[in-house]
Short mmCIF file of C-alpha atoms and ligand atoms in Angstrom, two decimals:
data_model
loop_
_atom_site.label_atom_id
_atom_site.label_comp_id
_atom_site.label_asym_id
_atom_site.label_seq_id
_atom_site.Cartn_x
_atom_site.Cartn_y
_atom_site.Cartn_z
CA MET A 768 -48.14 15.86 -71.25
CA ASN A 769 -51.66 15.11 -72.44
CA THR A 770 -54.57 15.72 -70.12
CA ASP A 771 -55.21 12.04 -69.46
CA GLU A 772 -51.64 11.57 -68.36
CA LEU A 773 -51.78 14.69 -66.21
CA PHE A 774 -54.95 13.48 -64.52
CA LYS A 775 -53.43 10.07 -63.76
CA LYS A 776 -50.36 11.74 -62.30
CA LEU A 777 -52.50 14.01 -60.18
CA ILE A 778 -54.42 11.07 -58.72
CA ALA A 779 -51.18 9.19 -57.99
CA HIS A 780 -49.66 12.32 -56.45
CA ALA A 781 -52.72 12.89 -54.26
CA LYS A 782 -52.33 9.37 -52.90
CA GLU A 783 -48.55 9.37 -52.50
CA TYR A 784 -48.51 12.58 -50.49
CA GLY A 785 -51.48 11.85 -48.25
CA PHE A 786 -54.16 14.00 -49.85
CA ILE A 787 -56.70 11.42 -51.03
CA PHE A 788 -56.92 7.65 -50.65
CA PRO A 789 -59.47 5.29 -52.20
CA SER A 790 -61.86 4.24 -49.42
CA SER A 791 -61.23 0.84 -47.76
CA GLU A 792 -58.34 0.20 -50.08
CA ILE A 793 -57.14 -2.91 -48.23
CA TYR A 794 -60.44 -4.43 -49.43
CA ASP A 795 -59.79 -3.17 -52.99
CA GLY A 796 -61.68 0.06 -52.46
CA LEU A 797 -65.32 1.09 -52.71
CA SER A 798 -66.43 2.58 -55.98
CA ALA A 799 -66.59 6.40 -56.03
CA VAL A 800 -65.89 6.75 -52.31
CA TYR A 801 -62.68 8.40 -51.13
CA ASP A 802 -60.95 9.28 -47.89
CA TYR A 803 -58.94 12.42 -47.23
CA GLY A 804 -55.48 11.87 -45.73
CA PRO A 805 -53.44 14.12 -43.42
CA MET A 806 -52.67 16.71 -46.13
CA GLY A 807 -56.09 16.37 -47.75
CA VAL A 808 -58.04 17.10 -44.61
CA GLU A 809 -56.03 20.27 -43.99
CA LEU A 810 -56.66 21.55 -47.51
CA LYS A 811 -60.31 20.55 -47.38
CA ASN A 812 -60.82 22.29 -44.04
CA ALA A 813 -59.11 25.41 -45.39
CA ILE A 814 -61.46 25.47 -48.42
CA LYS A 815 -64.47 25.15 -46.14
CA ASP A 816 -63.12 27.84 -43.87
CA TYR A 817 -62.56 30.20 -46.80
CA TRP A 818 -66.13 29.67 -48.02
CA TRP A 819 -67.65 29.99 -44.54
CA GLN A 820 -65.81 33.17 -43.69
CA ALA A 821 -66.59 34.74 -47.05
CA GLN A 822 -70.27 33.90 -46.77
CA VAL A 823 -71.07 34.12 -43.08
CA ARG A 824 -68.48 36.43 -41.59
CA LEU A 825 -68.30 38.96 -44.39
CA HIS A 826 -72.07 39.21 -44.92
CA GLU A 827 -73.92 40.58 -41.95
CA ASN A 828 -77.17 39.17 -43.30
CA ILE A 829 -75.98 35.57 -43.72
CA VAL A 830 -75.98 33.11 -40.83
CA GLY A 831 -75.02 29.45 -40.67
CA ILE A 832 -76.66 26.23 -39.54
CA ASP A 833 -75.70 22.58 -39.31
CA SER A 834 -78.75 20.40 -39.90
CA ALA A 835 -78.96 16.61 -39.59
CA ILE A 836 -78.33 14.29 -42.53
CA PHE A 837 -81.51 12.34 -41.78
CA MET A 838 -84.70 14.27 -42.33
CA HIS A 839 -88.39 13.42 -42.15
CA PRO A 840 -89.22 11.35 -45.28
CA ARG A 841 -91.99 13.81 -46.20
CA VAL A 842 -89.27 16.40 -46.86
CA TRP A 843 -88.23 14.43 -49.95
CA GLU A 844 -91.82 14.10 -51.14
CA ALA A 845 -92.23 17.85 -50.85
CA SER A 846 -88.93 18.66 -52.53
CA GLY A 847 -89.72 16.35 -55.44
CA HIS A 848 -86.67 14.15 -54.90
CA LEU A 849 -88.71 11.02 -54.25
CA SER A 850 -90.56 11.20 -57.53
CA ALA A 851 -88.13 13.05 -59.77
CA PHE A 852 -84.53 12.79 -58.58
CA ASN A 853 -83.86 10.17 -61.22
CA ASP A 854 -81.35 9.45 -63.90
CA PRO A 855 -82.22 7.31 -66.92
CA LEU A 856 -80.12 4.15 -66.93
CA ILE A 857 -79.49 1.50 -69.56
CA ASP A 858 -77.63 -1.81 -69.36
CA ASN A 859 -75.59 -3.57 -71.97
CA ARG A 860 -76.68 -7.21 -71.95
CA ASP A 861 -73.29 -8.54 -73.03
CA SER A 862 -70.93 -6.65 -70.72
CA LYS A 863 -73.57 -6.29 -67.95
CA LYS A 864 -72.29 -2.72 -67.59
CA ARG A 865 -74.67 0.05 -66.61
CA TYR A 866 -74.67 3.53 -68.16
CA ARG A 867 -76.58 6.78 -67.90
CA ALA A 868 -78.51 6.83 -71.15
CA ASP A 869 -78.27 10.62 -71.56
CA VAL A 870 -74.52 10.50 -70.89
CA LEU A 871 -74.03 7.89 -73.63
CA VAL A 872 -75.68 10.29 -76.07
CA GLU A 873 -73.73 13.29 -74.72
CA GLU A 874 -70.48 11.38 -75.20
CA HIS A 875 -71.50 10.52 -78.74
CA ILE A 876 -72.11 14.23 -79.40
CA ALA A 877 -68.70 15.04 -77.92
CA LYS A 878 -67.10 12.60 -80.38
CA LEU A 879 -68.87 14.27 -83.29
CA GLU A 880 -67.69 17.66 -82.05
CA GLU A 881 -64.15 16.34 -81.89
CA LYS A 882 -64.48 15.09 -85.46
CA LEU A 883 -65.69 18.52 -86.52
CA GLU A 884 -62.74 20.27 -84.88
CA LYS A 885 -60.34 17.86 -86.61
CA GLU A 886 -61.93 18.79 -89.94
CA VAL A 887 -61.33 22.48 -89.16
CA GLU A 888 -57.71 21.74 -88.27
CA LYS A 889 -57.28 19.91 -91.54
CA GLY A 890 -58.59 22.98 -93.37
CA ARG A 891 -56.22 25.23 -91.44
CA ARG A 892 -53.26 23.10 -92.50
CA ARG A 893 -54.45 22.95 -96.12
CA PHE A 894 -55.06 26.67 -96.60
CA GLY A 895 -52.24 27.99 -94.43
CA ALA A 896 -52.12 31.75 -93.86
CA SER A 897 -55.16 32.45 -96.05
CA PHE A 898 -57.42 30.25 -93.85
CA ASP A 899 -60.69 31.95 -92.92
CA GLU A 900 -62.06 29.82 -90.09
CA ALA A 901 -65.51 31.39 -89.92
CA GLN A 902 -66.06 30.93 -93.62
CA PHE A 903 -64.75 27.37 -93.53
CA ARG A 904 -67.12 26.48 -90.70
CA SER A 905 -70.12 27.93 -92.50
CA THR A 906 -69.44 26.49 -95.96
CA ASN A 907 -67.45 23.25 -95.76
CA PRO A 908 -69.92 20.45 -96.61
CA GLN A 909 -68.37 17.90 -94.21
CA VAL A 910 -68.48 20.38 -91.31
CA GLN A 911 -72.03 21.36 -92.19
CA ARG A 912 -73.16 17.73 -92.26
CA THR A 913 -71.62 17.02 -88.84
CA LEU A 914 -73.14 20.20 -87.40
CA ALA A 915 -76.58 19.26 -88.66
CA ARG A 916 -76.18 15.77 -87.19
CA ILE A 917 -75.17 17.20 -83.80
CA LEU A 918 -78.12 19.56 -83.81
CA GLU A 919 -80.56 16.79 -84.69
CA ILE A 920 -79.27 14.55 -81.90
CA ARG A 921 -79.37 17.40 -79.38
CA VAL A 922 -82.96 18.24 -80.21
CA ARG A 923 -84.04 14.60 -79.96
CA LEU A 924 -82.20 14.23 -76.64
CA ASP A 925 -83.81 17.36 -75.18
CA VAL A 926 -87.28 16.34 -76.31
CA ALA A 927 -86.88 12.82 -74.92
CA LEU A 928 -85.61 14.10 -71.56
CA ASN A 929 -88.20 16.84 -71.27
CA ARG A 930 -91.05 14.46 -72.03
CA ASN A 931 -89.51 11.75 -69.92
CA ASP A 932 -89.85 9.55 -73.01
CA LEU A 933 -87.55 6.64 -72.18
CA ALA A 934 -88.40 4.69 -75.35
CA ALA A 935 -87.35 7.67 -77.48
CA LEU A 936 -84.12 7.91 -75.54
CA ARG A 937 -83.37 4.24 -76.25
CA GLN A 938 -84.23 4.71 -79.92
CA LEU A 939 -81.78 7.60 -80.10
CA ILE A 940 -79.01 5.35 -78.73
CA ILE A 941 -79.89 2.71 -81.35
CA ASP A 942 -80.09 5.27 -84.20
CA CYS A 943 -76.73 6.79 -83.23
CA GLU A 944 -75.30 3.24 -83.37
CA ILE A 945 -73.73 3.74 -79.94
CA VAL A 946 -71.81 0.68 -78.79
CA CYS A 947 -70.89 -0.37 -75.27
CA PRO A 948 -67.25 0.67 -74.71
CA VAL A 949 -66.60 -2.62 -72.88
CA SER A 950 -68.32 -5.30 -75.02
CA GLY A 951 -68.44 -3.32 -78.24
CA SER A 952 -72.03 -4.54 -78.77
CA ARG A 953 -75.34 -2.74 -79.29
CA ASN A 954 -77.29 -5.23 -77.24
CA TRP A 955 -79.07 -2.67 -75.01
CA THR A 956 -81.88 -3.18 -72.48
CA ASP A 957 -84.78 -0.75 -72.13
CA VAL A 958 -84.07 2.58 -70.46
CA ARG A 959 -85.34 2.80 -66.87
CA GLN A 960 -85.52 5.58 -64.33
CA PHE A 961 -83.25 5.15 -61.34
CA ASN A 962 -83.70 7.18 -58.14
CA LEU A 963 -80.40 8.52 -56.85
CA MET A 964 -81.33 8.67 -53.17
CA PHE A 965 -79.90 6.15 -50.74
CA SER A 966 -82.41 4.82 -48.25
CA THR A 967 -82.09 3.09 -44.93
CA ARG A 968 -84.32 2.34 -41.95
CA LEU A 969 -84.69 4.29 -38.77
CA GLY A 970 -85.21 2.34 -35.53
CA SER A 971 -85.80 -1.36 -35.11
CA VAL A 972 -89.27 -1.84 -36.60
CA SER A 973 -89.06 -2.94 -40.19
CA ASP A 974 -92.08 -1.43 -41.87
CA GLU A 975 -92.23 1.09 -44.68
CA ALA A 976 -93.01 4.01 -42.40
CA ASN A 977 -89.46 3.89 -41.06
CA VAL A 978 -87.68 4.38 -44.34
CA VAL A 979 -85.38 7.41 -44.23
CA TYR A 980 -83.07 8.81 -46.84
CA LEU A 981 -79.52 10.06 -46.77
CA ARG A 982 -79.93 13.65 -47.92
CA PRO A 983 -78.97 14.18 -51.59
CA GLU A 984 -78.41 17.91 -50.94
CA THR A 985 -77.99 20.09 -47.87
CA ALA A 986 -80.46 22.74 -49.11
CA GLN A 987 -83.60 21.11 -47.68
CA GLY A 988 -82.18 21.35 -44.15
CA ILE A 989 -82.06 25.09 -44.71
CA PHE A 990 -85.59 25.35 -46.13
CA VAL A 991 -87.25 23.49 -43.26
CA ASN A 992 -85.40 25.66 -40.74
CA PHE A 993 -86.05 28.92 -42.57
CA LEU A 994 -88.63 30.33 -40.14
CA GLN A 995 -86.80 29.20 -37.00
CA VAL A 996 -83.63 30.91 -38.16
CA GLN A 997 -85.48 34.02 -39.27
CA LYS A 998 -87.32 34.35 -35.97
CA THR A 999 -84.55 33.40 -33.55
CA GLY A 1000 -81.97 35.50 -35.39
CA ARG A 1001 -84.45 38.36 -36.03
CA MET A 1002 -83.37 38.27 -39.66
CA LYS A 1003 -84.86 40.71 -42.13
CA ILE A 1004 -85.28 39.95 -45.81
CA PRO A 1005 -83.04 39.82 -47.77
CA PHE A 1006 -81.01 37.34 -45.73
CA GLY A 1007 -79.20 34.08 -46.26
CA ILE A 1008 -78.60 30.77 -44.48
CA ALA A 1009 -75.39 28.87 -45.16
CA GLN A 1010 -74.52 25.27 -44.48
CA ILE A 1011 -71.65 22.88 -45.13
CA GLY A 1012 -72.32 19.17 -44.94
CA LYS A 1013 -72.33 15.72 -46.44
CA ALA A 1014 -74.68 14.72 -49.24
CA PHE A 1015 -75.19 11.32 -50.82
CA ARG A 1016 -76.17 10.33 -54.33
CA ASN A 1017 -76.22 6.84 -55.76
CA GLU A 1018 -74.68 8.04 -59.03
CA ILE A 1019 -75.02 5.49 -61.84
CA VAL A 1020 -71.70 6.28 -63.36
CA ALA A 1021 -69.38 7.73 -60.78
CA ARG A 1022 -65.89 8.38 -62.04
CA GLN A 1023 -63.34 11.09 -62.67
CA PHE A 1024 -61.91 10.70 -59.20
CA ILE A 1025 -63.48 13.08 -56.67
CA PHE A 1026 -65.44 14.96 -59.33
CA ARG A 1027 -68.43 12.64 -59.03
CA MET A 1028 -68.67 10.73 -55.78
CA ARG A 1029 -71.42 8.82 -54.04
CA GLU A 1030 -70.67 10.50 -50.72
CA PHE A 1031 -69.55 14.09 -51.00
CA GLU A 1032 -69.74 17.43 -49.27
CA GLN A 1033 -71.61 20.56 -50.27
CA MET A 1034 -71.37 24.22 -49.31
CA GLU A 1035 -74.77 25.74 -49.94
CA MET A 1036 -76.30 29.11 -49.23
CA GLN A 1037 -79.96 29.95 -49.67
CA PHE A 1038 -80.68 33.64 -49.96
CA PHE A 1039 -84.28 34.66 -49.18
CA VAL A 1040 -85.57 37.68 -51.07
CA ARG A 1041 -88.72 39.62 -51.81
CA PRO A 1042 -90.70 38.17 -54.78
CA GLY A 1043 -89.72 40.14 -57.87
CA ASP A 1044 -86.23 40.92 -56.58
CA GLU A 1045 -84.84 37.47 -57.34
CA LEU A 1046 -83.22 38.19 -60.72
CA LYS A 1047 -81.38 41.18 -59.31
CA TRP A 1048 -80.01 38.95 -56.53
CA PHE A 1049 -79.27 36.18 -59.01
CA ASP A 1050 -76.96 38.56 -60.88
CA TYR A 1051 -75.47 39.75 -57.62
CA TRP A 1052 -74.62 36.22 -56.47
CA LYS A 1053 -73.22 35.25 -59.84
CA SER A 1054 -70.63 38.00 -59.70
CA GLU A 1055 -70.03 37.65 -55.96
CA ARG A 1056 -69.30 33.95 -56.31
CA LEU A 1057 -67.00 34.43 -59.28
CA ARG A 1058 -65.06 36.99 -57.27
CA TRP A 1059 -64.65 34.42 -54.50
CA HIS A 1060 -63.09 32.03 -56.99
CA LEU A 1061 -60.88 34.63 -58.64
CA ALA A 1062 -59.51 35.85 -55.30
CA LEU A 1063 -57.67 32.51 -55.05
CA GLY A 1064 -55.37 33.70 -57.80
CA LEU A 1065 -55.71 30.62 -60.02
CA ASP A 1066 -55.72 31.68 -63.64
CA ALA A 1067 -58.99 33.48 -64.57
CA SER A 1068 -59.13 31.54 -67.84
CA ASN A 1069 -59.97 28.46 -65.75
CA TYR A 1070 -63.50 29.75 -65.13
CA ARG A 1071 -66.49 30.39 -67.31
CA PHE A 1072 -70.23 30.80 -66.83
CA HIS A 1073 -72.59 28.34 -68.40
CA PRO A 1074 -76.17 29.62 -68.40
CA HIS A 1075 -78.77 26.83 -68.35
CA ASP A 1076 -80.93 26.78 -71.47
CA LYS A 1077 -83.14 24.12 -69.93
CA LEU A 1078 -84.46 25.25 -66.57
CA ALA A 1079 -85.81 22.98 -63.87
CA HIS A 1080 -89.55 23.53 -63.49
CA TYR A 1081 -89.09 25.51 -60.28
CA ALA A 1082 -86.28 27.78 -61.49
CA ASN A 1083 -86.53 31.05 -63.37
CA ALA A 1084 -82.79 31.48 -63.90
CA ALA A 1085 -79.76 29.24 -63.45
CA ALA A 1086 -76.08 29.31 -64.32
CA ASP A 1087 -73.08 27.16 -63.53
CA ILE A 1088 -69.57 28.33 -62.87
CA GLU A 1089 -67.56 25.85 -64.88
CA PHE A 1090 -63.91 25.06 -64.26
CA ALA A 1091 -61.23 23.78 -66.63
CA PHE A 1092 -60.70 20.39 -64.99
CA PRO A 1093 -58.05 18.09 -66.56
CA PHE A 1094 -60.92 16.42 -68.46
CA GLY A 1095 -62.43 19.68 -69.76
CA PHE A 1096 -64.73 22.47 -68.60
CA LYS A 1097 -67.28 21.04 -66.14
CA GLU A 1098 -69.69 22.33 -63.50
CA LEU A 1099 -68.02 23.43 -60.29
CA GLU A 1100 -70.77 25.52 -58.75
CA GLY A 1101 -74.45 26.17 -59.46
CA ILE A 1102 -76.28 29.45 -58.91
CA HIS A 1103 -80.02 29.03 -59.11
CA SER A 1104 -83.04 31.25 -58.76
CA ARG A 1105 -85.49 28.72 -57.28
CA THR A 1106 -88.52 31.02 -56.95
CA ASP A 1107 -90.78 30.16 -53.98
CA PHE A 1108 -91.00 26.52 -55.03
CA ASP A 1109 -89.34 24.84 -52.05
CA LEU A 1110 -90.95 26.89 -49.29
CA THR A 1111 -94.39 26.63 -50.92
CA GLN A 1112 -94.01 22.88 -51.22
CA HIS A 1113 -93.05 22.59 -47.55
CA GLN A 1114 -95.98 24.82 -46.63
CA THR A 1115 -98.34 22.49 -48.50
CA PHE A 1116 -96.85 19.23 -47.28
CA SER A 1117 -96.38 20.23 -43.64
CA GLY A 1118 -99.53 22.30 -43.33
CA ARG A 1119 -97.43 25.01 -41.61
CA LYS A 1120 -97.22 28.52 -43.00
CA GLN A 1121 -93.80 29.38 -44.40
CA GLN A 1122 -94.42 33.10 -44.72
CA TYR A 1123 -92.44 36.13 -43.78
CA PHE A 1124 -94.04 39.34 -42.55
CA ASP A 1125 -92.27 42.22 -44.25
CA PRO A 1126 -92.34 45.25 -41.91
CA GLU A 1127 -91.39 47.55 -44.78
CA THR A 1128 -94.33 46.65 -47.01
CA ASN A 1129 -96.70 45.41 -44.31
CA GLU A 1130 -97.26 42.24 -46.30
CA SER A 1131 -96.81 38.54 -45.65
CA TYR A 1132 -95.38 36.41 -48.40
CA VAL A 1133 -93.44 33.25 -49.14
CA PRO A 1134 -89.94 34.52 -49.98
CA TYR A 1135 -88.15 33.72 -53.22
CA VAL A 1136 -84.78 32.00 -53.03
CA VAL A 1137 -81.51 32.40 -54.86
CA GLU A 1138 -79.03 29.65 -54.00
CA THR A 1139 -75.33 29.15 -54.46
CA SER A 1140 -74.24 25.53 -54.32
CA ILE A 1141 -70.74 24.17 -54.63
CA GLY A 1142 -69.18 20.78 -53.95
CA VAL A 1143 -66.22 20.88 -51.54
CA ASP A 1144 -64.62 17.92 -53.29
CA ARG A 1145 -64.98 19.45 -56.75
CA MET A 1146 -63.45 22.64 -55.42
CA PHE A 1147 -60.62 20.56 -53.96
CA LEU A 1148 -60.02 18.93 -57.34
CA ALA A 1149 -60.15 22.30 -59.11
CA ILE A 1150 -57.51 23.76 -56.80
CA LEU A 1151 -55.32 20.67 -56.86
CA SER A 1152 -55.34 20.41 -60.65
CA ALA A 1153 -54.65 24.12 -61.17
CA ALA A 1154 -51.87 24.04 -58.58
CA TYR A 1155 -50.07 20.95 -59.88
CA GLY A 1156 -46.95 21.60 -61.92
CA GLU A 1157 -43.84 19.78 -63.03
CA GLU A 1158 -40.71 21.85 -63.58
CA ALA A 1159 -37.32 21.12 -65.05
CA LEU A 1160 -34.52 22.29 -62.76
CA ASP A 1161 -30.85 22.99 -63.44
CA GLY A 1162 -28.83 19.80 -63.56
CA GLY A 1163 -31.49 17.73 -65.30
CA GLU A 1164 -33.64 17.27 -62.18
CA THR A 1165 -37.38 17.90 -62.11
CA ARG A 1166 -39.62 18.94 -59.28
CA VAL A 1167 -43.33 18.53 -58.72
CA VAL A 1168 -44.73 21.62 -57.09
CA LEU A 1169 -48.22 22.37 -55.82
CA ARG A 1170 -48.68 26.11 -56.19
CA LEU A 1171 -51.53 26.22 -53.68
CA PRO A 1172 -52.73 29.61 -52.48
CA PRO A 1173 -50.62 29.99 -49.28
CA ALA A 1174 -53.69 30.56 -47.12
CA LEU A 1175 -55.03 27.14 -48.15
CA ALA A 1176 -51.77 25.16 -48.05
CA PRO A 1177 -51.89 22.25 -45.56
CA VAL A 1178 -48.47 23.12 -44.13
CA LYS A 1179 -47.50 26.78 -44.09
CA LEU A 1180 -43.91 26.46 -42.95
CA ALA A 1181 -41.29 23.71 -42.90
CA VAL A 1182 -38.54 24.09 -40.32
CA LEU A 1183 -35.37 22.33 -41.46
CA PRO A 1184 -32.04 22.06 -39.60
CA LEU A 1185 -29.28 21.95 -42.21
CA VAL A 1186 -27.58 19.03 -40.44
CA LYS A 1187 -28.63 16.72 -37.64
CA LYS A 1188 -25.92 17.83 -35.19
CA ASP A 1189 -24.11 20.80 -33.63
CA GLY A 1190 -27.25 22.01 -31.86
CA LEU A 1191 -29.09 22.85 -35.08
CA PRO A 1192 -32.02 20.42 -34.46
CA GLU A 1193 -32.55 21.95 -31.01
CA LYS A 1194 -32.58 25.46 -32.43
CA ALA A 1195 -34.97 24.42 -35.20
CA ARG A 1196 -37.30 22.67 -32.75
CA ALA A 1197 -37.46 25.79 -30.60
CA ILE A 1198 -38.55 27.87 -33.62
CA GLN A 1199 -41.16 25.31 -34.64
CA GLN A 1200 -42.51 25.08 -31.08
CA ALA A 1201 -42.92 28.85 -30.96
CA LEU A 1202 -44.53 29.25 -34.37
CA ARG A 1203 -46.95 26.31 -34.21
CA PHE A 1204 -49.41 28.51 -32.34
CA ASP A 1205 -49.62 30.83 -35.35
CA PHE A 1206 -49.77 28.39 -38.27
CA ASN A 1207 -49.19 24.79 -39.23
CA CYS A 1208 -45.44 24.06 -39.11
CA GLN A 1209 -43.67 20.86 -39.99
CA TYR A 1210 -40.28 19.86 -38.64
CA ASP A 1211 -38.12 17.68 -40.89
CA GLU A 1212 -34.50 16.62 -40.37
CA LYS A 1213 -34.37 13.50 -42.55
CA ASP A 1214 -32.44 13.31 -45.87
CA SER A 1215 -30.52 15.98 -47.72
CA ILE A 1216 -31.83 19.54 -47.70
CA GLY A 1217 -32.63 19.27 -51.44
CA LYS A 1218 -34.81 16.22 -50.89
CA ARG A 1219 -36.58 17.95 -48.02
CA TYR A 1220 -37.33 20.97 -50.22
CA ARG A 1221 -38.75 18.63 -52.88
CA ARG A 1222 -41.03 16.97 -50.32
CA GLN A 1223 -42.37 20.35 -49.22
CA ASP A 1224 -42.85 21.50 -52.83
CA ALA A 1225 -44.87 18.36 -53.47
CA ILE A 1226 -47.34 19.17 -50.69
CA GLY A 1227 -47.45 22.86 -51.53
CA THR A 1228 -45.69 24.32 -48.47
CA PRO A 1229 -45.15 27.98 -49.36
CA PHE A 1230 -42.16 28.58 -47.04
CA CYS A 1231 -39.21 26.57 -45.79
CA ILE A 1232 -36.68 27.89 -43.33
CA THR A 1233 -33.24 26.37 -42.93
CA ILE A 1234 -31.35 26.64 -39.69
CA ASP A 1235 -27.58 26.62 -40.24
CA HIS A 1236 -24.49 27.36 -38.19
CA GLN A 1237 -24.84 31.07 -38.75
CA SER A 1238 -28.27 30.88 -37.11
CA LEU A 1239 -26.58 29.94 -33.83
CA ASP A 1240 -24.49 33.10 -33.98
CA ASP A 1241 -26.87 35.76 -35.26
CA ASP A 1242 -30.40 34.36 -34.93
CA THR A 1243 -31.15 34.53 -38.64
CA VAL A 1244 -32.32 31.74 -40.97
CA THR A 1245 -32.60 31.12 -44.68
CA ILE A 1246 -36.13 31.47 -45.91
CA ARG A 1247 -36.95 29.71 -49.18
CA TYR A 1248 -39.98 30.57 -51.29
CA ARG A 1249 -41.79 27.65 -52.95
CA ASP A 1250 -42.73 29.27 -56.24
CA THR A 1251 -39.53 31.10 -57.09
CA MET A 1252 -37.14 28.93 -55.01
CA ARG A 1253 -35.49 32.21 -54.05
CA GLN A 1254 -33.64 32.19 -50.75
CA ASP A 1255 -33.28 35.17 -48.42
CA ARG A 1256 -31.80 35.64 -45.00
CA ALA A 1257 -34.30 36.72 -42.33
CA PRO A 1258 -34.16 37.28 -38.57
CA ILE A 1259 -35.97 34.59 -36.57
CA ALA A 1260 -37.79 37.31 -34.66
CA GLU A 1261 -39.48 38.51 -37.87
CA LEU A 1262 -40.70 35.11 -39.11
CA ARG A 1263 -44.05 35.21 -37.39
CA ASP A 1264 -45.04 38.49 -39.07
CA LEU A 1265 -43.38 37.80 -42.39
CA ILE A 1266 -45.00 34.42 -42.92
CA GLY A 1267 -48.15 35.09 -40.92
CA ARG A 1268 -49.09 37.98 -43.18
CA GLN A 1269 -48.90 35.82 -46.29
CA VAL A 1270 -50.65 32.69 -45.07
CA ASP A 1271 -53.49 34.43 -43.27
CA MET A 1272 -56.99 33.75 -44.66
CA ARG A 1273 -57.37 37.50 -44.60
CA THR A 1274 -55.15 37.73 -47.72
CA LEU A 1275 -57.90 35.95 -49.66
CA LEU A 1276 -60.89 37.53 -47.97
CA GLU A 1277 -59.61 41.04 -48.64
CA LYS A 1278 -59.36 40.31 -52.36
CA ILE A 1279 -62.98 39.24 -52.82
P1 ATP B 1884 -73.96 17.28 -62.08
O1 ATP B 1884 -74.76 17.84 -63.23
O2 ATP B 1884 -72.47 17.36 -62.27
O3 ATP B 1884 -74.45 15.94 -61.62
P2 ATP B 1884 -75.73 18.70 -60.40
O4 ATP B 1884 -76.21 19.77 -61.32
O5 ATP B 1884 -76.58 17.51 -60.13
O6 ATP B 1884 -74.25 18.22 -60.84
P3 ATP B 1884 -76.26 20.15 -58.05
O7 ATP B 1884 -77.40 19.30 -57.65
O8 ATP B 1884 -76.52 21.52 -58.56
O9 ATP B 1884 -75.31 19.35 -59.05
O10 ATP B 1884 -75.24 20.20 -56.81
C1 ATP B 1884 -74.48 21.34 -56.50
C2 ATP B 1884 -73.00 21.07 -56.49
O11 ATP B 1884 -72.69 19.90 -55.74
C3 ATP B 1884 -72.41 20.80 -57.87
O12 ATP B 1884 -72.10 22.00 -58.54
C4 ATP B 1884 -71.16 20.02 -57.53
O13 ATP B 1884 -70.09 20.89 -57.20
C5 ATP B 1884 -71.56 19.24 -56.30
N1 ATP B 1884 -71.91 17.84 -56.64
C6 ATP B 1884 -73.08 17.39 -57.12
N2 ATP B 1884 -73.04 16.05 -57.29
C7 ATP B 1884 -71.81 15.65 -56.89
C8 ATP B 1884 -71.16 14.39 -56.80
N3 ATP B 1884 -71.77 13.26 -57.14
N4 ATP B 1884 -69.88 14.35 -56.35
C9 ATP B 1884 -69.24 15.48 -55.99
N5 ATP B 1884 -69.81 16.69 -56.04
C10 ATP B 1884 -71.07 16.80 -56.48
#
């Protein structure tokens, strides 16, 4: 199955089994906005819970907050979002479609890279066993020409973006002969800057002073509360503040399902440190965060670090954790050393000191900040795509199985009476009623047992128990494991411990 096909199947599966629906679908949907269904909300909540417990419960020096989505408009002046949270956009006059100018160029580069790899493959086929890839790459004239072309375009793109030179960016699109994928024409408008913040009005008076923004990140709610949290919690540096909440960005091109949405959720943690210590903590958080990901048990080859070569003006180090999504390696989480930029800006704009008195050094200073920032929805997509599998079974059947980490699975246990008579449903119900206090159980008596197993595999339920006639005699059931499909006999009295142990969040937290 190619990756495009896999991605389409994943999206269809997410809808069919109640994970994710397009928003307002009866009105044909709303672009880049999605709703989470009954299974989706369980998985999403479990992801948030895993992050929260790992950050807040396991670190004595990290506390949480929940700040409002609306903030004073000056916050966004201070943070730089009002003036600089822009993407360069360009329209095609024939198709009337809108694109991110830098993305058009990036995609053009990706095509050239693909061409280059094809050339290498051709060489491999031609030379067979004697093929020396490194030598081929450094000497083949066609490869060299494409490499030089890629380099030239990259440099021009970087210069144009760094200088905010929109005319140069447009010229690059023209020179690369990039065509609109819809109209096929090169009839481009000028490039313009487009601010990604959504605005609305607060209260009933319609003058400019009442404009407020939907926050484009949760971090600023942490910065403006930094001193309150430090003082009320008697926090000593180094310490962190964590928050999970909605963020909104009017993305120009929002696609790839829940990877890039206009309304999404972030899990951010700002860690306040002594100036000079920030790079040590940056390294610490890079490895700590990777460990959090790896503890989920998805294949380690799904993750890689991508250090930023181009740093934002306020950062002195930055790296992304990238994930192998169905459409390639892309940013999943950012770890940034943001210096004292944000707190200093808020100090200037609010006129209130944002300093910490350090009892160990007897000095006051504006702390430096290392942040970890991850999108809940991207994490959801990462887990879903890594968990999704199709398997051929004996007898020509196939099954779709979501190999979700048991602690995150929406339903932990399915309770299935073998037949709908002879007192088996009553026995099954009694087990489900008792175990629902410990974990999420689903009762299902409809259709053949095979079909019921398939349904549970499709939503990632790690355990199914079947209640049969023997259960009435000896109080044992068949327990079926999702991944291996193995079936064992187990006493009903032991189910709580047996399953509880494996679906407990603790299983993940202990591995970090
Ligand atoms: P990108 O380069 O993909 O636009 P970014 O660098 O702007 O992302 P940050 O501002 O660092 O992203 O936001 C932190 C995290 O929030 C990202 O790593 C990502 O997981 C998530 N995120 C950002 N924008 C979106 C979005 N439009 N939809 C879903 N998640 C998002």
